[in-house]
């Protein structure tokens, strides 16, 4: 019987050491991922974004050349670059896992989850520009394609003031109302 107990203790000690080593490797992977960032830059260099390993935007740099562009185009470029940077996170996770933990079912699950969270952006076509359909703010912008809208009247510098809501008339208090105020008038 003593041999059986000694063997069981050795087996438990082996499992404990193995779990501690595995936990240390996963901790090393987590620490490595903690400091990772991904930076993406637009082709013309006007926009640069940096995201951390969680996919959060950590830095945004707009060059002076971005000032001459439409803000809708600049914001679309920022979002496209953020998505492109986030899509590289699973690759970083896979590399960190290979160097610290190795390939196992848990790391495969972590990488697959990261790929679902940060999918690859849609493929870009050369010379493709963002359609101007995102700019639908004014009623005249809502016209159906193919119809011609009458020209918009020139806009004045000051926006028109909105109509004022009707004023509610206040009810005048009668002398009998004084009796209803917590026990009567304070002057009596």
mmCIF file with all atom_site columns, C-alpha atoms in Angstrom:
data_model
loop_
_atom_site.group_PDB
_atom_site.id
_atom_site.type_symbol
_atom_site.label_atom_id
_atom_site.label_alt_id
_atom_site.label_comp_id
_atom_site.label_asym_id
_atom_site.label_entity_id
_atom_site.label_seq_id
_atom_site.pdbx_PDB_ins_code
_atom_site.Cartn_x
_atom_site.Cartn_y
_atom_site.Cartn_z
_atom_site.occupancy
_atom_site.B_iso_or_equiv
_atom_site.pdbx_formal_charge
_atom_site.auth_seq_id
_atom_site.auth_comp_id
_atom_site.auth_asym_id
_atom_site.auth_atom_id
_atom_site.pdbx_PDB_model_num
ATOM 1   C CA . UNK A 1 1   ? 0.000   0.000  0.000   1.00 0.00 ? 1   UNK A CA 1
ATOM 2   C CA . UNK A 1 2   ? 2.795   2.537  0.719   1.00 0.00 ? 2   UNK A CA 1
ATOM 3   C CA . UNK A 1 3   ? 4.047   2.223  -2.886  1.00 0.00 ? 3   UNK A CA 1
ATOM 4   C CA . UNK A 1 4   ? 0.610   3.175  -4.146  1.00 0.00 ? 4   UNK A CA 1
ATOM 5   C CA . UNK A 1 5   ? 0.493   6.296  -1.965  1.00 0.00 ? 5   UNK A CA 1
ATOM 6   C CA . UNK A 1 6   ? 4.015   7.348  -2.983  1.00 0.00 ? 6   UNK A CA 1
ATOM 7   C CA . UNK A 1 7   ? 3.137   6.884  -6.640  1.00 0.00 ? 7   UNK A CA 1
ATOM 8   C CA . UNK A 1 8   ? -0.044  8.923  -6.220  1.00 0.00 ? 8   UNK A CA 1
ATOM 9   C CA . UNK A 1 9   ? 1.846   11.722 -4.496  1.00 0.00 ? 9   UNK A CA 1
ATOM 10  C CA . UNK A 1 10  ? 4.460   11.767 -7.240  1.00 0.00 ? 10  UNK A CA 1
ATOM 11  C CA . UNK A 1 11  ? 1.717   11.855 -9.883  1.00 0.00 ? 11  UNK A CA 1
ATOM 12  C CA . UNK A 1 12  ? -0.004  14.790 -8.127  1.00 0.00 ? 12  UNK A CA 1
ATOM 13  C CA . UNK A 1 13  ? 3.344   16.597 -7.787  1.00 0.00 ? 13  UNK A CA 1
ATOM 14  C CA . UNK A 1 14  ? 3.973   16.055 -11.501 1.00 0.00 ? 14  UNK A CA 1
ATOM 15  C CA . UNK A 1 15  ? 0.560   17.472 -12.401 1.00 0.00 ? 15  UNK A CA 1
ATOM 16  C CA . UNK A 1 16  ? 1.122   20.424 -10.084 1.00 0.00 ? 16  UNK A CA 1
ATOM 17  C CA . UNK A 1 17  ? 4.506   21.221 -11.654 1.00 0.00 ? 17  UNK A CA 1
ATOM 18  C CA . UNK A 1 18  ? 3.061   20.837 -15.145 1.00 0.00 ? 18  UNK A CA 1
ATOM 19  C CA . UNK A 1 19  ? 0.162   23.176 -14.321 1.00 0.00 ? 19  UNK A CA 1
ATOM 20  C CA . UNK A 1 20  ? 2.527   25.738 -12.803 1.00 0.00 ? 20  UNK A CA 1
ATOM 21  C CA . UNK A 1 21  ? 4.775   25.623 -15.879 1.00 0.00 ? 21  UNK A CA 1
ATOM 22  C CA . UNK A 1 22  ? 1.794   25.963 -18.214 1.00 0.00 ? 22  UNK A CA 1
ATOM 23  C CA . UNK A 1 23  ? 0.425   28.865 -16.169 1.00 0.00 ? 23  UNK A CA 1
ATOM 24  C CA . UNK A 1 24  ? 3.847   30.563 -16.275 1.00 0.00 ? 24  UNK A CA 1
ATOM 25  C CA . UNK A 1 25  ? 3.996   30.171 -20.080 1.00 0.00 ? 25  UNK A CA 1
ATOM 26  C CA . UNK A 1 26  ? 0.499   31.629 -20.505 1.00 0.00 ? 26  UNK A CA 1
ATOM 27  C CA . UNK A 1 27  ? 1.422   34.481 -18.174 1.00 0.00 ? 27  UNK A CA 1
ATOM 28  C CA . UNK A 1 28  ? 4.505   35.154 -20.318 1.00 0.00 ? 28  UNK A CA 1
ATOM 29  C CA . UNK A 1 29  ? 2.293   35.172 -23.428 1.00 0.00 ? 29  UNK A CA 1
ATOM 30  C CA . UNK A 1 30  ? -0.148  37.604 -21.787 1.00 0.00 ? 30  UNK A CA 1
ATOM 31  C CA . UNK A 1 31  ? 2.691   39.914 -20.736 1.00 0.00 ? 31  UNK A CA 1
ATOM 32  C CA . UNK A 1 32  ? 4.143   39.814 -24.223 1.00 0.00 ? 32  UNK A CA 1
ATOM 33  C CA . UNK A 1 33  ? 0.792   40.680 -25.786 1.00 0.00 ? 33  UNK A CA 1
ATOM 34  C CA . UNK A 1 34  ? 0.231   43.481 -23.264 1.00 0.00 ? 34  UNK A CA 1
ATOM 35  C CA . UNK A 1 35  ? 2.918   45.655 -24.852 1.00 0.00 ? 35  UNK A CA 1
ATOM 36  C CA . UNK A 1 36  ? 2.090   44.887 -28.482 1.00 0.00 ? 36  UNK A CA 1
ATOM 37  C CA . UNK A 1 37  ? 0.788   47.589 -30.787 1.00 0.00 ? 37  UNK A CA 1
ATOM 38  C CA . UNK A 1 38  ? -0.016  47.673 -34.488 1.00 0.00 ? 38  UNK A CA 1
ATOM 39  C CA . UNK A 1 39  ? 0.417   50.786 -36.607 1.00 0.00 ? 39  UNK A CA 1
ATOM 40  C CA . UNK A 1 40  ? -1.114  51.302 -40.040 1.00 0.00 ? 40  UNK A CA 1
ATOM 41  C CA . UNK A 1 41  ? -0.533  54.274 -42.358 1.00 0.00 ? 41  UNK A CA 1
ATOM 42  C CA . UNK A 1 42  ? -2.533  55.443 -45.364 1.00 0.00 ? 42  UNK A CA 1
ATOM 43  C CA . UNK A 1 43  ? -0.888  55.208 -48.784 1.00 0.00 ? 43  UNK A CA 1
ATOM 44  C CA . UNK A 1 44  ? -0.437  58.971 -48.981 1.00 0.00 ? 44  UNK A CA 1
ATOM 45  C CA . UNK A 1 45  ? 0.810   59.203 -45.386 1.00 0.00 ? 45  UNK A CA 1
ATOM 46  C CA . UNK A 1 46  ? -1.958  61.607 -44.358 1.00 0.00 ? 46  UNK A CA 1
ATOM 47  C CA . UNK A 1 47  ? -3.395  59.290 -41.681 1.00 0.00 ? 47  UNK A CA 1
ATOM 48  C CA . UNK A 1 48  ? -1.671  56.979 -39.209 1.00 0.00 ? 48  UNK A CA 1
ATOM 49  C CA . UNK A 1 49  ? -3.369  54.895 -36.504 1.00 0.00 ? 49  UNK A CA 1
ATOM 50  C CA . UNK A 1 50  ? -1.996  52.708 -33.715 1.00 0.00 ? 50  UNK A CA 1
ATOM 51  C CA . UNK A 1 51  ? -4.062  50.112 -31.856 1.00 0.00 ? 51  UNK A CA 1
ATOM 52  C CA . UNK A 1 52  ? -3.088  48.000 -28.852 1.00 0.00 ? 52  UNK A CA 1
ATOM 53  C CA . UNK A 1 53  ? -3.418  44.229 -28.468 1.00 0.00 ? 53  UNK A CA 1
ATOM 54  C CA . UNK A 1 54  ? -7.030  44.664 -27.340 1.00 0.00 ? 54  UNK A CA 1
ATOM 55  C CA . UNK A 1 55  ? -7.849  46.536 -30.546 1.00 0.00 ? 55  UNK A CA 1
ATOM 56  C CA . UNK A 1 56  ? -8.234  49.918 -28.855 1.00 0.00 ? 56  UNK A CA 1
ATOM 57  C CA . UNK A 1 57  ? -7.088  53.025 -30.678 1.00 0.00 ? 57  UNK A CA 1
ATOM 58  C CA . UNK A 1 58  ? -3.998  54.333 -28.888 1.00 0.00 ? 58  UNK A CA 1
ATOM 59  C CA . UNK A 1 59  ? -2.747  56.955 -31.309 1.00 0.00 ? 59  UNK A CA 1
ATOM 60  C CA . UNK A 1 60  ? -4.061  58.886 -34.286 1.00 0.00 ? 60  UNK A CA 1
ATOM 61  C CA . UNK A 1 61  ? -1.830  61.116 -36.377 1.00 0.00 ? 61  UNK A CA 1
ATOM 62  C CA . UNK A 1 62  ? -3.238  63.335 -39.091 1.00 0.00 ? 62  UNK A CA 1
ATOM 63  C CA . UNK A 1 63  ? -0.640  64.972 -41.317 1.00 0.00 ? 63  UNK A CA 1
ATOM 64  C CA . UNK A 1 64  ? -1.081  68.523 -42.585 1.00 0.00 ? 64  UNK A CA 1
ATOM 65  C CA . UNK A 1 65  ? -1.942  67.064 -45.976 1.00 0.00 ? 65  UNK A CA 1
ATOM 66  C CA . UNK A 1 66  ? -5.182  65.699 -44.471 1.00 0.00 ? 66  UNK A CA 1
ATOM 67  C CA . UNK A 1 67  ? -6.437  69.267 -44.000 1.00 0.00 ? 67  UNK A CA 1
ATOM 68  C CA . UNK A 1 68  ? -7.181  69.616 -47.706 1.00 0.00 ? 68  UNK A CA 1
ATOM 69  C CA . UNK A 1 69  ? -9.367  66.519 -47.830 1.00 0.00 ? 69  UNK A CA 1
ATOM 70  C CA . UNK A 1 70  ? -13.062 66.090 -47.125 1.00 0.00 ? 70  UNK A CA 1
ATOM 71  C CA . UNK A 1 71  ? -13.595 65.184 -43.487 1.00 0.00 ? 71  UNK A CA 1
ATOM 72  C CA . UNK A 1 72  ? -15.841 62.287 -44.558 1.00 0.00 ? 72  UNK A CA 1
ATOM 73  C CA . UNK A 1 73  ? -12.915 60.850 -46.536 1.00 0.00 ? 73  UNK A CA 1
ATOM 74  C CA . UNK A 1 74  ? -10.499 61.343 -43.640 1.00 0.00 ? 74  UNK A CA 1
ATOM 75  C CA . UNK A 1 75  ? -12.834 59.695 -41.125 1.00 0.00 ? 75  UNK A CA 1
ATOM 76  C CA . UNK A 1 76  ? -13.468 56.783 -43.514 1.00 0.00 ? 76  UNK A CA 1
ATOM 77  C CA . UNK A 1 77  ? -9.700  56.375 -43.903 1.00 0.00 ? 77  UNK A CA 1
ATOM 78  C CA . UNK A 1 78  ? -9.240  56.367 -40.115 1.00 0.00 ? 78  UNK A CA 1
ATOM 79  C CA . UNK A 1 79  ? -11.862 53.658 -39.690 1.00 0.00 ? 79  UNK A CA 1
ATOM 80  C CA . UNK A 1 80  ? -10.422 51.586 -42.535 1.00 0.00 ? 80  UNK A CA 1
ATOM 81  C CA . UNK A 1 81  ? -6.919  51.790 -41.035 1.00 0.00 ? 81  UNK A CA 1
ATOM 82  C CA . UNK A 1 82  ? -8.179  50.895 -37.550 1.00 0.00 ? 82  UNK A CA 1
ATOM 83  C CA . UNK A 1 83  ? -9.907  47.810 -38.952 1.00 0.00 ? 83  UNK A CA 1
ATOM 84  C CA . UNK A 1 84  ? -6.786  46.888 -40.922 1.00 0.00 ? 84  UNK A CA 1
ATOM 85  C CA . UNK A 1 85  ? -4.625  47.233 -37.789 1.00 0.00 ? 85  UNK A CA 1
ATOM 86  C CA . UNK A 1 86  ? -7.068  45.233 -35.664 1.00 0.00 ? 86  UNK A CA 1
ATOM 87  C CA . UNK A 1 87  ? -7.075  42.447 -38.254 1.00 0.00 ? 87  UNK A CA 1
ATOM 88  C CA . UNK A 1 88  ? -3.351  41.937 -37.582 1.00 0.00 ? 88  UNK A CA 1
ATOM 89  C CA . UNK A 1 89  ? -3.915  41.197 -33.858 1.00 0.00 ? 89  UNK A CA 1
ATOM 90  C CA . UNK A 1 90  ? -4.664  37.457 -34.318 1.00 0.00 ? 90  UNK A CA 1
ATOM 91  C CA . UNK A 1 91  ? -1.342  37.117 -36.164 1.00 0.00 ? 91  UNK A CA 1
ATOM 92  C CA . UNK A 1 92  ? 0.483   38.767 -33.244 1.00 0.00 ? 92  UNK A CA 1
ATOM 93  C CA . UNK A 1 93  ? -1.319  36.510 -30.776 1.00 0.00 ? 93  UNK A CA 1
ATOM 94  C CA . UNK A 1 94  ? -0.419  33.422 -32.776 1.00 0.00 ? 94  UNK A CA 1
ATOM 95  C CA . UNK A 1 95  ? 3.240   34.485 -32.927 1.00 0.00 ? 95  UNK A CA 1
ATOM 96  C CA . UNK A 1 96  ? 3.375   35.232 -29.176 1.00 0.00 ? 96  UNK A CA 1
ATOM 97  C CA . UNK A 1 97  ? 1.710   31.881 -28.414 1.00 0.00 ? 97  UNK A CA 1
ATOM 98  C CA . UNK A 1 98  ? 4.148   29.973 -30.631 1.00 0.00 ? 98  UNK A CA 1
ATOM 99  C CA . UNK A 1 99  ? 7.117   31.573 -28.872 1.00 0.00 ? 99  UNK A CA 1
ATOM 100 C CA . UNK A 1 100 ? 5.841   31.157 -25.306 1.00 0.00 ? 100 UNK A CA 1
ATOM 101 C CA . UNK A 1 101 ? 3.230   28.410 -25.010 1.00 0.00 ? 101 UNK A CA 1
ATOM 102 C CA . UNK A 1 102 ? 3.521   26.424 -28.191 1.00 0.00 ? 102 UNK A CA 1
ATOM 103 C CA . UNK A 1 103 ? 0.631   25.113 -30.194 1.00 0.00 ? 103 UNK A CA 1
ATOM 104 C CA . UNK A 1 104 ? -2.171  23.556 -28.199 1.00 0.00 ? 104 UNK A CA 1
ATOM 105 C CA . UNK A 1 105 ? -5.947  23.512 -28.202 1.00 0.00 ? 105 UNK A CA 1
ATOM 106 C CA . UNK A 1 106 ? -6.183  26.529 -25.889 1.00 0.00 ? 106 UNK A CA 1
ATOM 107 C CA . UNK A 1 107 ? -4.004  28.767 -28.076 1.00 0.00 ? 107 UNK A CA 1
ATOM 108 C CA . UNK A 1 108 ? -5.905  27.641 -31.179 1.00 0.00 ? 108 UNK A CA 1
ATOM 109 C CA . UNK A 1 109 ? -9.132  28.651 -29.438 1.00 0.00 ? 109 UNK A CA 1
ATOM 110 C CA . UNK A 1 110 ? -7.647  32.018 -28.416 1.00 0.00 ? 110 UNK A CA 1
ATOM 111 C CA . UNK A 1 111 ? -6.463  32.742 -31.965 1.00 0.00 ? 111 UNK A CA 1
ATOM 112 C CA . UNK A 1 112 ? -9.817  31.670 -33.471 1.00 0.00 ? 112 UNK A CA 1
ATOM 113 C CA . UNK A 1 113 ? -11.633 33.948 -31.016 1.00 0.00 ? 113 UNK A CA 1
ATOM 114 C CA . UNK A 1 114 ? -9.325  36.841 -31.940 1.00 0.00 ? 114 UNK A CA 1
ATOM 115 C CA . UNK A 1 115 ? -10.000 36.190 -35.638 1.00 0.00 ? 115 UNK A CA 1
ATOM 116 C CA . UNK A 1 116 ? -13.760 36.373 -35.010 1.00 0.00 ? 116 UNK A CA 1
ATOM 117 C CA . UNK A 1 117 ? -13.346 39.560 -32.978 1.00 0.00 ? 117 UNK A CA 1
ATOM 118 C CA . UNK A 1 118 ? -11.012 41.212 -35.494 1.00 0.00 ? 118 UNK A CA 1
ATOM 119 C CA . UNK A 1 119 ? -11.896 39.861 -38.951 1.00 0.00 ? 119 UNK A CA 1
ATOM 120 C CA . UNK A 1 120 ? -9.882  40.743 -42.025 1.00 0.00 ? 120 UNK A CA 1
ATOM 121 C CA . UNK A 1 121 ? -11.034 43.974 -43.672 1.00 0.00 ? 121 UNK A CA 1
ATOM 122 C CA . UNK A 1 122 ? -12.666 43.814 -47.093 1.00 0.00 ? 122 UNK A CA 1
ATOM 123 C CA . UNK A 1 123 ? -10.196 43.701 -49.981 1.00 0.00 ? 123 UNK A CA 1
ATOM 124 C CA . UNK A 1 124 ? -9.233  47.067 -51.379 1.00 0.00 ? 124 UNK A CA 1
ATOM 125 C CA . UNK A 1 125 ? -9.333  47.704 -55.072 1.00 0.00 ? 125 UNK A CA 1
ATOM 126 C CA . UNK A 1 126 ? -6.792  49.981 -56.693 1.00 0.00 ? 126 UNK A CA 1
ATOM 127 C CA . UNK A 1 127 ? -8.141  53.446 -57.342 1.00 0.00 ? 127 UNK A CA 1
ATOM 128 C CA . UNK A 1 128 ? -11.328 52.700 -55.471 1.00 0.00 ? 128 UNK A CA 1
ATOM 129 C CA . UNK A 1 129 ? -12.642 55.700 -53.641 1.00 0.00 ? 129 UNK A CA 1
ATOM 130 C CA . UNK A 1 130 ? -15.290 55.735 -50.995 1.00 0.00 ? 130 UNK A CA 1
ATOM 131 C CA . UNK A 1 131 ? -18.721 56.475 -52.437 1.00 0.00 ? 131 UNK A CA 1
ATOM 132 C CA . UNK A 1 132 ? -20.216 59.811 -51.516 1.00 0.00 ? 132 UNK A CA 1
ATOM 133 C CA . UNK A 1 133 ? -23.374 58.077 -50.287 1.00 0.00 ? 133 UNK A CA 1
ATOM 134 C CA . UNK A 1 134 ? -22.474 58.556 -46.628 1.00 0.00 ? 134 UNK A CA 1
ATOM 135 C CA . UNK A 1 135 ? -23.237 62.277 -46.845 1.00 0.00 ? 135 UNK A CA 1
ATOM 136 C CA . UNK A 1 136 ? -27.017 62.295 -46.325 1.00 0.00 ? 136 UNK A CA 1
ATOM 137 C CA . UNK A 1 137 ? -27.636 65.148 -43.949 1.00 0.00 ? 137 UNK A CA 1
ATOM 138 C CA . UNK A 1 138 ? -29.942 67.502 -45.782 1.00 0.00 ? 138 UNK A CA 1
ATOM 139 C CA . UNK A 1 139 ? -33.365 66.886 -47.352 1.00 0.00 ? 139 UNK A CA 1
ATOM 140 C CA . UNK A 1 140 ? -32.020 67.739 -50.794 1.00 0.00 ? 140 UNK A CA 1
ATOM 141 C CA . UNK A 1 141 ? -29.376 65.013 -50.346 1.00 0.00 ? 141 UNK A CA 1
ATOM 142 C CA . UNK A 1 142 ? -32.103 62.393 -49.899 1.00 0.00 ? 142 UNK A CA 1
ATOM 143 C CA . UNK A 1 143 ? -33.274 62.562 -53.517 1.00 0.00 ? 143 UNK A CA 1
ATOM 144 C CA . UNK A 1 144 ? -33.390 59.260 -55.341 1.00 0.00 ? 144 UNK A CA 1
ATOM 145 C CA . UNK A 1 145 ? -30.624 58.659 -57.881 1.00 0.00 ? 145 UNK A CA 1
ATOM 146 C CA . UNK A 1 146 ? -31.608 59.608 -61.397 1.00 0.00 ? 146 UNK A CA 1
ATOM 147 C CA . UNK A 1 147 ? -33.973 62.388 -60.358 1.00 0.00 ? 147 UNK A CA 1
ATOM 148 C CA . UNK A 1 148 ? -32.952 65.975 -60.557 1.00 0.00 ? 148 UNK A CA 1
ATOM 149 C CA . UNK A 1 149 ? -33.606 68.099 -57.570 1.00 0.00 ? 149 UNK A CA 1
ATOM 150 C CA . UNK A 1 150 ? -34.161 71.826 -57.922 1.00 0.00 ? 150 UNK A CA 1
ATOM 151 C CA . UNK A 1 151 ? -31.103 73.862 -56.975 1.00 0.00 ? 151 UNK A CA 1
ATOM 152 C CA . UNK A 1 152 ? -30.891 74.573 -53.282 1.00 0.00 ? 152 UNK A CA 1
ATOM 153 C CA . UNK A 1 153 ? -31.412 78.193 -52.275 1.00 0.00 ? 153 UNK A CA 1
ATOM 154 C CA . UNK A 1 154 ? -28.258 79.972 -51.107 1.00 0.00 ? 154 UNK A CA 1
ATOM 155 C CA . UNK A 1 155 ? -27.654 79.578 -47.420 1.00 0.00 ? 155 UNK A CA 1
ATOM 156 C CA . UNK A 1 156 ? -27.297 82.606 -45.223 1.00 0.00 ? 156 UNK A CA 1
ATOM 157 C CA . UNK A 1 157 ? -24.456 82.957 -42.756 1.00 0.00 ? 157 UNK A CA 1
ATOM 158 C CA . UNK A 1 158 ? -26.756 82.744 -39.729 1.00 0.00 ? 158 UNK A CA 1
ATOM 159 C CA . UNK A 1 159 ? -28.995 79.708 -39.350 1.00 0.00 ? 159 UNK A CA 1
ATOM 160 C CA . UNK A 1 160 ? -32.722 80.425 -39.113 1.00 0.00 ? 160 UNK A CA 1
ATOM 161 C CA . UNK A 1 161 ? -34.027 80.563 -35.580 1.00 0.00 ? 161 UNK A CA 1
ATOM 162 C CA . UNK A 1 162 ? -36.401 77.759 -34.702 1.00 0.00 ? 162 UNK A CA 1
ATOM 163 C CA . UNK A 1 163 ? -40.015 78.693 -33.947 1.00 0.00 ? 163 UNK A CA 1
ATOM 164 C CA . UNK A 1 164 ? -40.628 79.368 -30.291 1.00 0.00 ? 164 UNK A CA 1
ATOM 165 C CA . UNK A 1 165 ? -43.017 77.015 -28.495 1.00 0.00 ? 165 UNK A CA 1
ATOM 166 C CA . UNK A 1 166 ? -46.236 78.636 -27.304 1.00 0.00 ? 166 UNK A CA 1
ATOM 167 C CA . UNK A 1 167 ? -45.968 80.123 -23.833 1.00 0.00 ? 167 UNK A CA 1
ATOM 168 C CA . UNK A 1 168 ? -48.169 78.555 -21.206 1.00 0.00 ? 168 UNK A CA 1
ATOM 169 C CA . UNK A 1 169 ? -50.293 81.011 -19.345 1.00 0.00 ? 169 UNK A CA 1
ATOM 170 C CA . UNK A 1 170 ? -49.746 81.051 -15.641 1.00 0.00 ? 170 UNK A CA 1
ATOM 171 C CA . UNK A 1 171 ? -52.715 80.736 -13.412 1.00 0.00 ? 171 UNK A CA 1
ATOM 172 C CA . UNK A 1 172 ? -53.137 83.585 -11.010 1.00 0.00 ? 172 UNK A CA 1
ATOM 173 C CA . UNK A 1 173 ? -53.547 82.629 -7.440  1.00 0.00 ? 173 UNK A CA 1
ATOM 174 C CA . UNK A 1 174 ? -56.717 83.671 -5.788  1.00 0.00 ? 174 UNK A CA 1
ATOM 175 C CA . UNK A 1 175 ? -56.855 84.695 -2.179  1.00 0.00 ? 175 UNK A CA 1
ATOM 176 C CA . UNK A 1 176 ? -58.518 81.385 -1.303  1.00 0.00 ? 176 UNK A CA 1
ATOM 177 C CA . UNK A 1 177 ? -55.412 79.545 -2.553  1.00 0.00 ? 177 UNK A CA 1
ATOM 178 C CA . UNK A 1 178 ? -53.411 80.941 0.381   1.00 0.00 ? 178 UNK A CA 1
ATOM 179 C CA . UNK A 1 179 ? -55.204 78.616 2.753   1.00 0.00 ? 179 UNK A CA 1
ATOM 180 C CA . UNK A 1 180 ? -53.928 75.580 0.891   1.00 0.00 ? 180 UNK A CA 1
ATOM 181 C CA . UNK A 1 181 ? -50.228 76.305 1.534   1.00 0.00 ? 181 UNK A CA 1
ATOM 182 C CA . UNK A 1 182 ? -49.280 74.112 4.458   1.00 0.00 ? 182 UNK A CA 1
ATOM 183 C CA . UNK A 1 183 ? -51.593 75.537 7.017   1.00 0.00 ? 183 UNK A CA 1
ATOM 184 C CA . UNK A 1 184 ? -52.344 79.029 5.774   1.00 0.00 ? 184 UNK A CA 1
ATOM 185 C CA . UNK A 1 185 ? -50.678 82.333 5.180   1.00 0.00 ? 185 UNK A CA 1
ATOM 186 C CA . UNK A 1 186 ? -47.457 83.155 6.944   1.00 0.00 ? 186 UNK A CA 1
ATOM 187 C CA . UNK A 1 187 ? -48.704 86.683 7.530   1.00 0.00 ? 187 UNK A CA 1
ATOM 188 C CA . UNK A 1 188 ? -51.592 85.783 9.861   1.00 0.00 ? 188 UNK A CA 1
#
